[in-house]
Short mmCIF file of C-alpha atoms and ligand atoms in Angstrom, two decimals:
data_model
loop_
_atom_site.label_atom_id
_atom_site.label_comp_id
_atom_site.label_asym_id
_atom_site.label_seq_id
_atom_site.Cartn_x
_atom_site.Cartn_y
_atom_site.Cartn_z
CA MET A 1 1.49 -9.24 -24.49
CA LYS A 2 -0.81 -10.86 -27.05
CA LEU A 3 -1.77 -9.20 -30.35
CA SER A 4 -5.56 -8.87 -30.65
CA ASP A 5 -7.51 -9.59 -33.87
CA ASN A 6 -8.97 -6.15 -33.34
CA LYS A 7 -7.10 -3.22 -34.91
CA ALA A 8 -7.54 0.50 -34.31
CA LYS A 9 -7.80 2.93 -37.22
CA LEU A 10 -6.89 6.56 -36.80
CA SER A 11 -8.32 8.95 -39.41
CA PHE A 12 -7.72 12.65 -39.93
CA SER A 13 -10.13 15.27 -41.20
CA ASN A 14 -7.40 16.96 -43.31
CA GLY A 15 -7.14 14.12 -45.79
CA SER A 16 -3.94 12.56 -44.38
CA PRO A 17 -4.00 8.79 -44.88
CA ASP A 18 -5.54 6.57 -42.18
CA VAL A 19 -3.16 4.80 -39.82
CA ASP A 20 -3.73 1.23 -38.59
CA LEU A 21 -2.62 0.70 -35.02
CA PRO A 22 -2.11 -2.73 -33.43
CA VAL A 23 -4.11 -3.60 -30.32
CA TYR A 24 -2.71 -5.83 -27.56
CA GLN A 25 -4.54 -7.87 -24.94
CA GLY A 26 -3.42 -8.45 -21.36
CA THR A 27 -4.68 -11.35 -19.24
CA ILE A 28 -7.41 -9.16 -17.72
CA GLY A 29 -8.22 -5.45 -17.95
CA PRO A 30 -8.48 -3.05 -20.86
CA ASP A 31 -6.68 -3.71 -24.16
CA VAL A 32 -4.05 -1.19 -25.26
CA ILE A 33 -3.60 0.56 -28.60
CA ASP A 34 0.06 0.52 -29.62
CA ILE A 35 1.01 4.05 -30.70
CA ARG A 36 4.78 3.58 -30.66
CA LYS A 37 5.12 4.13 -34.41
CA LEU A 38 2.59 6.98 -34.54
CA TYR A 39 5.13 9.79 -34.65
CA ALA A 40 7.21 8.09 -37.34
CA GLN A 41 4.05 7.50 -39.40
CA THR A 42 2.24 10.82 -38.89
CA GLY A 43 4.65 13.33 -37.33
CA GLN A 44 2.17 13.76 -34.48
CA PHE A 45 2.23 12.90 -30.79
CA THR A 46 -0.63 11.90 -28.53
CA TYR A 47 -1.56 14.24 -25.68
CA ASP A 48 -2.37 12.74 -22.28
CA PRO A 49 -1.27 14.81 -19.26
CA GLY A 50 -1.62 12.81 -16.05
CA PHE A 51 -1.60 9.56 -18.09
CA MET A 52 -5.40 9.34 -17.97
CA SER A 53 -5.49 6.86 -20.88
CA THR A 54 -1.89 5.78 -21.28
CA ALA A 55 -0.32 2.46 -20.28
CA SER A 56 3.35 3.29 -19.76
CA CYS A 57 4.52 -0.34 -19.63
CA GLN A 58 3.43 -3.96 -19.55
CA SER A 59 3.56 -5.47 -16.08
CA ALA A 60 2.73 -8.83 -14.49
CA ILE A 61 2.90 -7.67 -10.87
CA THR A 62 -0.29 -5.94 -9.72
CA TYR A 63 -3.78 -5.62 -11.15
CA ILE A 64 -6.46 -3.17 -10.06
CA ASP A 65 -10.08 -3.19 -11.19
CA GLY A 66 -11.13 0.25 -10.01
CA ASP A 67 -14.84 -0.24 -10.81
CA LYS A 68 -15.07 -3.52 -8.88
CA GLY A 69 -12.76 -2.33 -6.10
CA GLU A 70 -10.41 -5.28 -6.70
CA LEU A 71 -6.67 -5.43 -6.03
CA LEU A 72 -4.53 -8.45 -6.99
CA TYR A 73 -0.82 -8.99 -6.30
CA ARG A 74 0.44 -11.54 -8.86
CA GLY A 75 -3.19 -12.65 -9.25
CA TYR A 76 -3.93 -13.14 -5.54
CA PRO A 77 -6.70 -10.95 -4.00
CA ILE A 78 -5.42 -8.54 -1.37
CA GLU A 79 -8.05 -9.80 1.11
CA GLN A 80 -6.60 -13.36 0.98
CA LEU A 81 -3.02 -12.15 1.27
CA ALA A 82 -3.95 -9.95 4.24
CA GLU A 83 -5.58 -12.95 5.96
CA LYS A 84 -3.20 -15.79 5.11
CA CYS A 85 0.25 -14.31 4.51
CA ASP A 86 2.65 -11.97 6.20
CA TYR A 87 4.49 -9.03 4.68
CA LEU A 88 7.64 -10.96 3.86
CA ASP A 89 5.58 -13.64 2.02
CA THR A 90 4.04 -10.76 0.11
CA CYS A 91 7.49 -9.34 -0.68
CA TYR A 92 8.62 -12.73 -1.98
CA LEU A 93 5.48 -12.94 -4.12
CA LEU A 94 5.91 -9.46 -5.58
CA LEU A 95 9.60 -9.94 -6.31
CA LYS A 96 9.53 -13.51 -7.59
CA GLY A 97 6.01 -13.98 -8.96
CA GLU A 98 4.97 -16.94 -6.74
CA LEU A 99 4.26 -17.45 -3.05
CA PRO A 100 7.17 -19.22 -1.32
CA ASN A 101 7.04 -22.88 -0.27
CA LYS A 102 8.25 -23.67 3.27
CA PRO A 103 12.04 -23.82 2.60
CA GLN A 104 11.87 -20.78 0.29
CA ARG A 105 9.93 -18.94 2.96
CA ASP A 106 12.42 -19.79 5.69
CA ASP A 107 15.38 -18.78 3.50
CA PHE A 108 13.81 -15.50 2.43
CA HIS A 109 12.81 -14.55 5.98
CA GLN A 110 16.35 -15.29 7.17
CA LEU A 111 17.87 -13.34 4.30
CA VAL A 112 15.82 -10.22 4.99
CA LEU A 113 15.96 -10.43 8.78
CA LYS A 114 19.75 -10.90 8.81
CA HIS A 115 20.45 -7.70 6.85
CA THR A 116 18.57 -5.18 8.93
CA MET A 117 21.60 -3.30 10.28
CA VAL A 118 22.80 -0.22 8.37
CA ASN A 119 26.36 1.01 8.02
CA GLU A 120 27.36 2.76 11.25
CA GLN A 121 28.36 5.86 9.26
CA MET A 122 24.69 6.35 8.37
CA GLN A 123 24.04 7.89 11.80
CA PHE A 124 26.66 10.57 11.18
CA PHE A 125 25.01 11.40 7.87
CA LEU A 126 21.70 11.66 9.72
CA ARG A 127 23.22 14.10 12.21
CA GLY A 128 23.58 16.67 9.45
CA PHE A 129 19.80 17.18 9.49
CA ARG A 130 17.94 19.55 11.77
CA ARG A 131 16.09 17.67 14.52
CA ASP A 132 12.79 19.09 13.29
CA ALA A 133 13.35 18.06 9.65
CA HIS A 134 10.35 16.29 8.11
CA PRO A 135 11.01 12.51 8.19
CA MET A 136 10.31 12.31 4.44
CA ALA A 137 13.08 14.84 3.77
CA VAL A 138 15.38 12.75 5.96
CA LEU A 139 14.33 9.49 4.32
CA THR A 140 14.81 10.80 0.80
CA GLY A 141 18.37 11.63 1.86
CA LEU A 142 19.04 8.37 3.72
CA VAL A 143 17.77 6.14 0.92
CA GLY A 144 19.71 8.11 -1.70
CA ALA A 145 22.78 7.86 0.54
CA MET A 146 22.58 4.06 0.47
CA SER A 147 24.15 4.22 -3.01
CA ALA A 148 27.21 5.75 -1.35
CA PHE A 149 27.42 2.90 1.19
CA TYR A 150 26.75 -0.20 -0.91
CA HIS A 151 28.96 0.17 -3.96
CA ASP A 152 28.77 -3.52 -4.76
CA SER A 153 25.08 -3.49 -5.72
CA ILE A 154 24.58 -0.33 -7.75
CA ASP A 155 24.78 -1.64 -11.32
CA VAL A 156 21.12 -1.70 -12.31
CA HIS A 157 21.97 -3.63 -15.52
CA ASN A 158 23.33 -6.51 -13.45
CA ALA A 159 20.54 -8.88 -12.27
CA GLU A 160 22.58 -10.05 -9.28
CA HIS A 161 23.18 -6.46 -8.15
CA ARG A 162 19.46 -5.78 -8.50
CA ASP A 163 18.63 -8.81 -6.29
CA ILE A 164 21.13 -7.74 -3.62
CA ALA A 165 19.89 -4.14 -3.68
CA ALA A 166 16.29 -5.40 -3.33
CA ILE A 167 17.11 -7.35 -0.16
CA ARG A 168 19.18 -4.48 1.25
CA LEU A 169 16.38 -1.99 0.69
CA ILE A 170 13.64 -4.21 2.14
CA SER A 171 15.80 -5.21 5.13
CA LYS A 172 17.09 -1.75 5.99
CA MET A 173 14.09 0.51 5.36
CA PRO A 174 12.54 -0.20 8.80
CA THR A 175 15.88 0.61 10.43
CA LEU A 176 16.15 3.89 8.50
CA VAL A 177 12.55 4.94 9.21
CA ALA A 178 13.01 4.18 12.92
CA MET A 179 16.33 6.08 12.95
CA ALA A 180 14.66 9.11 11.34
CA HIS A 181 12.02 8.95 14.10
CA LYS A 182 14.49 8.53 16.97
CA TYR A 183 16.64 11.36 15.67
CA GLY A 184 13.60 13.66 15.58
CA VAL A 185 12.61 12.88 19.16
CA GLY A 186 16.19 12.95 20.45
CA GLN A 187 16.31 9.33 21.63
CA PRO A 188 19.13 6.81 21.02
CA TYR A 189 18.81 4.62 17.95
CA MET A 190 17.78 1.05 18.70
CA TYR A 191 19.78 -1.59 16.85
CA PRO A 192 17.62 -4.19 15.12
CA ARG A 193 16.96 -7.58 16.75
CA ASN A 194 17.01 -10.30 14.14
CA GLU A 195 15.01 -12.85 16.15
CA LEU A 196 11.91 -10.62 15.95
CA SER A 197 9.47 -10.56 13.02
CA TYR A 198 9.86 -7.83 10.40
CA ALA A 199 6.98 -5.80 11.91
CA GLY A 200 7.91 -6.66 15.52
CA ASN A 201 11.47 -5.52 14.97
CA PHE A 202 10.21 -2.25 13.49
CA LEU A 203 7.92 -1.61 16.48
CA ARG A 204 10.81 -2.24 18.87
CA MET A 205 13.18 0.05 16.94
CA MET A 206 10.47 2.74 16.97
CA PHE A 207 9.19 2.52 20.52
CA GLY A 208 11.84 0.67 22.51
CA THR A 209 14.59 2.39 24.49
CA PRO A 210 17.85 1.00 25.88
CA CYS A 211 16.51 1.58 29.41
CA GLU A 212 14.08 -1.32 29.45
CA ASP A 213 12.96 -4.43 27.57
CA TYR A 214 10.37 -3.89 24.88
CA LYS A 215 7.68 -6.52 24.57
CA VAL A 216 6.07 -6.65 21.15
CA ASN A 217 2.26 -6.60 21.36
CA PRO A 218 1.02 -9.26 18.88
CA VAL A 219 -2.12 -7.27 17.93
CA LEU A 220 -0.05 -4.18 17.06
CA GLU A 221 2.55 -6.36 15.31
CA ARG A 222 -0.16 -7.90 13.13
CA ALA A 223 -1.66 -4.43 12.47
CA MET A 224 1.72 -3.03 11.40
CA ASP A 225 2.31 -6.07 9.20
CA ARG A 226 -1.09 -5.54 7.59
CA ILE A 227 -0.31 -1.87 6.93
CA PHE A 228 2.84 -3.08 5.15
CA ILE A 229 0.95 -5.69 3.08
CA LEU A 230 -1.78 -3.26 2.02
CA HIS A 231 0.77 -0.65 0.89
CA ALA A 232 3.23 -3.04 -0.75
CA ASP A 233 2.37 -2.28 -4.38
CA HIS A 234 -0.26 -0.48 -6.41
CA GLU A 235 0.77 -0.82 -10.05
CA GLN A 236 1.76 2.32 -11.99
CA ASN A 237 0.92 5.05 -9.45
CA ALA A 238 2.85 8.34 -9.33
CA SER A 239 5.76 7.15 -7.16
CA THR A 240 6.14 3.82 -8.96
CA SER A 241 6.12 5.58 -12.32
CA THR A 242 8.72 7.95 -10.86
CA VAL A 243 10.92 5.01 -9.86
CA ARG A 244 10.57 3.46 -13.33
CA LEU A 245 11.29 6.77 -15.08
CA CYS A 246 14.23 7.55 -12.82
CA GLY A 247 15.61 4.00 -13.14
CA SER A 248 15.16 4.05 -16.91
CA SER A 249 18.19 6.31 -17.23
CA GLY A 250 20.30 3.48 -15.80
CA THR A 251 20.76 5.16 -12.43
CA ASN A 252 21.39 2.89 -9.42
CA PRO A 253 18.46 1.27 -7.58
CA PHE A 254 18.95 3.28 -4.37
CA ALA A 255 18.76 6.57 -6.28
CA ALA A 256 15.64 5.40 -8.14
CA ILE A 257 13.92 4.39 -4.88
CA ALA A 258 14.90 7.73 -3.30
CA ALA A 259 13.04 9.42 -6.18
CA GLY A 260 10.02 7.27 -5.33
CA VAL A 261 10.21 8.37 -1.68
CA ALA A 262 10.26 12.02 -2.78
CA CYS A 263 7.22 11.56 -5.02
CA LEU A 264 5.28 9.64 -2.38
CA TRP A 265 5.61 12.59 0.00
CA GLY A 266 3.00 14.69 -1.85
CA PRO A 267 -0.45 15.07 -0.21
CA ALA A 268 -2.24 13.84 -3.34
CA HIS A 269 -0.35 10.55 -2.97
CA GLY A 270 1.28 9.00 0.13
CA GLY A 271 1.16 12.25 2.05
CA ALA A 272 -2.65 11.89 2.15
CA ASN A 273 -2.55 9.81 5.35
CA GLU A 274 -0.81 12.65 7.17
CA ALA A 275 -3.12 15.21 5.57
CA CYS A 276 -6.15 13.09 6.49
CA LEU A 277 -5.21 12.91 10.15
CA ASN A 278 -4.45 16.64 10.25
CA MET A 279 -7.89 17.24 8.72
CA LEU A 280 -9.59 15.08 11.38
CA GLU A 281 -7.71 16.93 14.13
CA ASP A 282 -8.72 20.29 12.65
CA ILE A 283 -12.41 19.30 12.58
CA GLN A 284 -12.06 18.01 16.12
CA LYS A 285 -10.70 21.41 17.20
CA MET A 286 -13.59 23.17 15.39
CA GLY A 287 -16.10 21.17 17.49
CA GLY A 288 -15.92 17.55 16.28
CA VAL A 289 -18.88 15.54 14.97
CA ALA A 290 -21.22 18.54 15.37
CA LYS A 291 -19.17 20.44 12.76
CA VAL A 292 -19.05 17.67 10.15
CA GLY A 293 -21.96 19.13 8.16
CA GLU A 294 -20.31 22.55 7.99
CA PHE A 295 -17.00 21.00 6.93
CA MET A 296 -18.70 18.95 4.21
CA GLU A 297 -20.22 22.11 2.76
CA LYS A 298 -16.69 23.52 2.40
CA VAL A 299 -15.50 20.32 0.72
CA LYS A 300 -18.31 20.59 -1.83
CA ASP A 301 -17.59 24.26 -2.51
CA LYS A 302 -15.13 24.34 -5.41
CA ASN A 303 -13.85 27.78 -4.40
CA SER A 304 -12.82 26.68 -0.90
CA GLY A 305 -9.93 24.52 -2.11
CA VAL A 306 -10.80 22.03 0.66
CA ARG A 307 -10.85 18.32 -0.18
CA LEU A 308 -11.97 15.43 1.94
CA MET A 309 -8.58 13.83 2.45
CA GLY A 310 -8.57 10.04 2.37
CA PHE A 311 -11.40 10.10 -0.17
CA GLY A 312 -11.27 9.61 -3.93
CA HIS A 313 -8.79 7.79 -6.08
CA ARG A 314 -7.62 8.02 -9.68
CA VAL A 315 -8.34 4.32 -10.27
CA TYR A 316 -10.86 3.14 -7.65
CA LYS A 317 -14.34 4.28 -8.49
CA ASN A 318 -15.66 1.98 -5.78
CA TYR A 319 -14.65 1.24 -2.18
CA ASP A 320 -10.86 0.83 -2.01
CA PRO A 321 -10.52 -2.84 -0.88
CA ARG A 322 -7.58 -1.82 1.30
CA ALA A 323 -9.78 0.68 3.17
CA LYS A 324 -12.15 -2.15 4.23
CA LEU A 325 -9.24 -4.22 5.57
CA MET A 326 -7.76 -1.19 7.28
CA GLN A 327 -11.09 -0.42 8.95
CA GLU A 328 -11.10 -4.00 10.33
CA THR A 329 -7.54 -3.52 11.66
CA CYS A 330 -8.54 -0.14 13.08
CA ASN A 331 -11.33 -1.80 15.14
CA GLU A 332 -8.89 -4.47 16.43
CA VAL A 333 -6.19 -1.98 17.41
CA LEU A 334 -8.57 0.45 19.12
CA ALA A 335 -10.16 -2.45 21.06
CA GLU A 336 -6.72 -3.77 22.11
CA LEU A 337 -5.68 -0.34 23.34
CA GLY A 338 -9.04 0.47 24.95
CA LEU A 339 -9.55 3.37 22.55
CA GLU A 340 -12.93 2.30 21.08
CA LYS A 341 -14.38 5.66 22.05
CA ASP A 342 -11.58 7.56 20.34
CA PRO A 343 -13.22 10.81 19.16
CA LEU A 344 -11.20 10.92 15.90
CA PHE A 345 -12.43 7.44 15.01
CA ALA A 346 -16.03 8.49 15.70
CA LEU A 347 -15.43 11.56 13.54
CA ALA A 348 -13.97 9.50 10.70
CA LYS A 349 -16.98 7.16 10.82
CA GLU A 350 -19.38 10.11 10.67
CA LEU A 351 -17.52 11.70 7.72
CA GLU A 352 -17.60 8.37 5.92
CA ARG A 353 -21.31 7.87 6.63
CA ILE A 354 -22.22 11.30 5.28
CA ALA A 355 -19.93 11.07 2.26
CA LEU A 356 -21.26 7.66 1.23
CA GLU A 357 -24.82 9.07 1.21
CA ASP A 358 -24.11 12.53 -0.22
CA ASP A 359 -24.90 13.13 -3.91
CA TYR A 360 -21.65 15.08 -4.46
CA PHE A 361 -19.57 12.03 -3.52
CA VAL A 362 -21.92 9.41 -4.98
CA GLN A 363 -22.03 11.11 -8.40
CA ARG A 364 -18.26 11.48 -8.54
CA LYS A 365 -17.75 7.93 -7.23
CA LEU A 366 -15.62 9.14 -4.35
CA TYR A 367 -15.06 6.43 -1.74
CA PRO A 368 -12.67 6.13 1.21
CA ASN A 369 -9.15 5.13 0.19
CA VAL A 370 -6.61 3.25 2.32
CA ASP A 371 -5.35 6.44 3.92
CA PHE A 372 -8.68 7.19 5.51
CA TYR A 373 -8.18 4.57 8.25
CA SER A 374 -4.43 3.93 8.19
CA GLY A 375 -3.73 7.25 9.92
CA ILE A 376 -6.06 6.40 12.81
CA VAL A 377 -4.42 2.99 13.25
CA GLN A 378 -0.92 4.47 13.22
CA ARG A 379 -1.84 7.25 15.61
CA ALA A 380 -3.33 4.69 18.02
CA ILE A 381 -0.12 2.64 17.85
CA GLY A 382 1.82 5.79 18.74
CA VAL A 383 3.35 6.69 15.38
CA PRO A 384 3.75 10.48 15.08
CA VAL A 385 1.65 11.93 12.26
CA LYS A 386 4.76 13.25 10.47
CA LEU A 387 6.04 9.67 10.14
CA PHE A 388 2.95 8.15 8.48
CA THR A 389 4.23 8.66 4.94
CA GLY A 390 7.62 7.26 5.94
CA ILE A 391 5.90 4.02 6.95
CA PHE A 392 4.08 4.00 3.63
CA ALA A 393 7.47 4.40 1.91
CA LEU A 394 8.90 1.51 3.93
CA ALA A 395 6.03 -0.75 2.83
CA ARG A 396 6.05 0.41 -0.82
CA THR A 397 9.79 -0.15 -1.23
CA VAL A 398 9.21 -3.76 -2.29
CA GLY A 399 6.70 -2.68 -4.93
CA TRP A 400 9.06 -0.04 -6.29
CA ILE A 401 11.95 -2.45 -6.49
CA ALA A 402 9.84 -5.25 -8.03
CA GLN A 403 8.60 -2.81 -10.69
CA LEU A 404 12.08 -1.42 -11.33
CA ASN A 405 13.54 -4.91 -11.69
CA GLU A 406 10.71 -5.96 -13.99
CA MET A 407 11.43 -2.94 -16.20
CA MET A 408 15.17 -3.60 -16.33
CA ALA A 409 14.54 -7.24 -17.34
CA ASP A 410 12.04 -6.24 -20.06
CA PRO A 411 13.61 -6.51 -23.54
CA GLU A 412 11.35 -3.62 -24.66
CA TYR A 413 12.74 -1.33 -21.94
CA LYS A 414 13.78 2.14 -23.12
CA ILE A 415 14.68 5.32 -21.33
CA GLY A 416 11.42 7.10 -20.47
CA ARG A 417 11.17 10.29 -22.49
CA PRO A 418 7.70 11.85 -22.87
CA ARG A 419 7.13 14.45 -25.58
CA GLN A 420 5.20 17.73 -25.37
CA LEU A 421 2.93 20.16 -27.13
CA TYR A 422 5.02 23.34 -27.21
CA THR A 423 2.98 26.50 -26.55
CA GLY A 424 5.79 29.01 -25.89
CA SER A 425 7.15 31.70 -28.14
CA PRO A 426 8.38 30.68 -31.60
CA ARG A 427 12.05 31.39 -32.31
CA ARG A 428 12.95 35.07 -31.79
CA ASP A 429 16.17 37.06 -31.58
CA VAL A 430 17.53 38.76 -28.49
CA PRO A 431 17.24 42.56 -29.21
N1 ACO B 501 -12.81 15.75 -1.89
C1 ACO B 501 -13.68 16.50 -2.59
N2 ACO B 501 -13.81 16.43 -3.94
C2 ACO B 501 -13.03 15.56 -4.59
C3 ACO B 501 -12.10 14.74 -3.91
C4 ACO B 501 -12.01 14.85 -2.51
N3 ACO B 501 -11.16 14.11 -1.81
N4 ACO B 501 -11.45 13.97 -4.81
C5 ACO B 501 -11.95 14.29 -6.01
N5 ACO B 501 -12.92 15.25 -5.88
C6 ACO B 501 -13.75 15.81 -6.94
C7 ACO B 501 -13.00 16.84 -7.77
O1 ACO B 501 -13.17 18.13 -7.27
C8 ACO B 501 -13.62 16.65 -9.13
O2 ACO B 501 -14.88 17.28 -9.13
P1 ACO B 501 -15.46 17.96 -10.51
O3 ACO B 501 -15.63 16.81 -11.47
O4 ACO B 501 -16.75 18.59 -10.09
O5 ACO B 501 -14.42 18.96 -10.95
C9 ACO B 501 -13.88 15.13 -9.22
O6 ACO B 501 -14.06 14.73 -7.83
C10 ACO B 501 -12.74 14.35 -9.85
O7 ACO B 501 -11.53 14.67 -9.16
P2 ACO B 501 -10.10 14.72 -9.82
O8 ACO B 501 -9.21 15.56 -8.96
O9 ACO B 501 -10.23 15.08 -11.27
O10 ACO B 501 -9.68 13.19 -9.72
P3 ACO B 501 -8.22 12.62 -9.85
O11 ACO B 501 -8.38 11.21 -10.30
O12 ACO B 501 -7.36 13.52 -10.65
O13 ACO B 501 -7.72 12.68 -8.33
C11 ACO B 501 -7.08 12.16 -6.13
C12 ACO B 501 -7.56 11.61 -7.49
C13 ACO B 501 -5.84 13.03 -6.30
C14 ACO B 501 -6.71 10.97 -5.22
C15 ACO B 501 -8.23 13.00 -5.48
O14 ACO B 501 -9.38 12.19 -5.32
C16 ACO B 501 -7.82 13.63 -4.16
O15 ACO B 501 -7.24 14.72 -4.15
N6 ACO B 501 -8.15 12.97 -2.99
C17 ACO B 501 -7.75 13.47 -1.70
C18 ACO B 501 -6.29 13.10 -1.43
C19 ACO B 501 -6.13 11.63 -1.14
O16 ACO B 501 -6.84 11.05 -0.31
N7 ACO B 501 -5.13 11.01 -1.82
C20 ACO B 501 -4.78 9.61 -1.57
C21 ACO B 501 -4.84 8.82 -2.81
S1 ACO B 501 -4.61 7.13 -2.43
C22 ACO B 501 -2.96 6.95 -2.20
O17 ACO B 501 -2.10 7.60 -2.72
C23 ACO B 501 -2.62 5.85 -1.27
#
């Protein structure tokens, strides 16, 4: 963080003295005004619900330019990573700051792919859930439970523990997500196969059965890997901020990541892919493409409470670059599976076409986000809608852990403790 020559001055209309505030520059993106001493100097807090103008940390991991529609992991554009790297290269990059050379790559792949099995007791824990439990409820429990299974990597102040926990989480999340799925559908769990790729192994654990060999389809494997890359990190979003805040108390990494899973579940965040597909299915039931106009009128009516799911983003005020890549993958997967005429895909395209031309969306800079197409891809692959957010959680685990580890290694790290503007009753006595 570099101090800028520029300084901010805060003045008050009540005659209190002005306060000079330092300004810091990052490598790219907006400067930040340092208000850490504001309360000590003025007795006042700043007010920013939803963190609309507040940088909660400094970070060197991910950069988003929402106006340009640009996403960089450690400086590399998401489009190049999606073309030239696989998910585990991306994990290495996010965790360590650089892309791996050949021996580093081989070692890292081996390390992750050799730790995919979970403690056998985990399946008994899973059995405590109802079969129809939402996979995100199950996953929140399973990830939190990891802290009860891996006692030797739960000291978040120990860098070695943090590294071991990172590998355990990345290696075992696909196994846990697939177990949550198999439990729900009443099929036997499939043990991981370490000779398969990260995405291939996940597909086999999801869709294979002990009754026959499962052959990984390379187009679907690449599509799943791309879903993982595109969801791997997204700077200080709600779930990542949750992980940082939760971890800031010194809790163990598995508990902090479980908090991230819980936050991701919400429909305004990771749950949007599920909500988006449910929306498309609802419109389809109403009459499909012919009813798009009617549906759009509801979306634009503030009193209806209906939103176009998969559209809009707090940061992107342009096309989400991940949505473009996901649309490409969507075309490939549908072609591979002979589903080019899929009515939901046609419906999604029509909604997108109308929204991109409609004044309501244009004025508010509402563009498709990654969830708009990821649901269609996952549905085509055979992933049940209820599991979409679980797959997002699997992919985002590396981002959460990279951000948590960055925070713990930051000498300026403090427990997160926002303040408030109190609007309740002043002190009063019980009658
Ligand atoms: N459909 C219709 N109108 C919308 C939508 C939408 N999807 N998104 C925003 N708007 C409108 C709002 O009504 C508001 O209009 P107004 O200015 O007339 O009051 C304006 O656009 C700004 O919206 P806010 O809710 O203030 O924007 P915010 O940045 O708080 O919300 C969010 C961002 C939550 C993503 C929102 O766009 C949304 O609900 N989208 C649908 C859910 C979704 O797809 N979420 C996925 C996010 S990406 C991810 O997590 C991977």
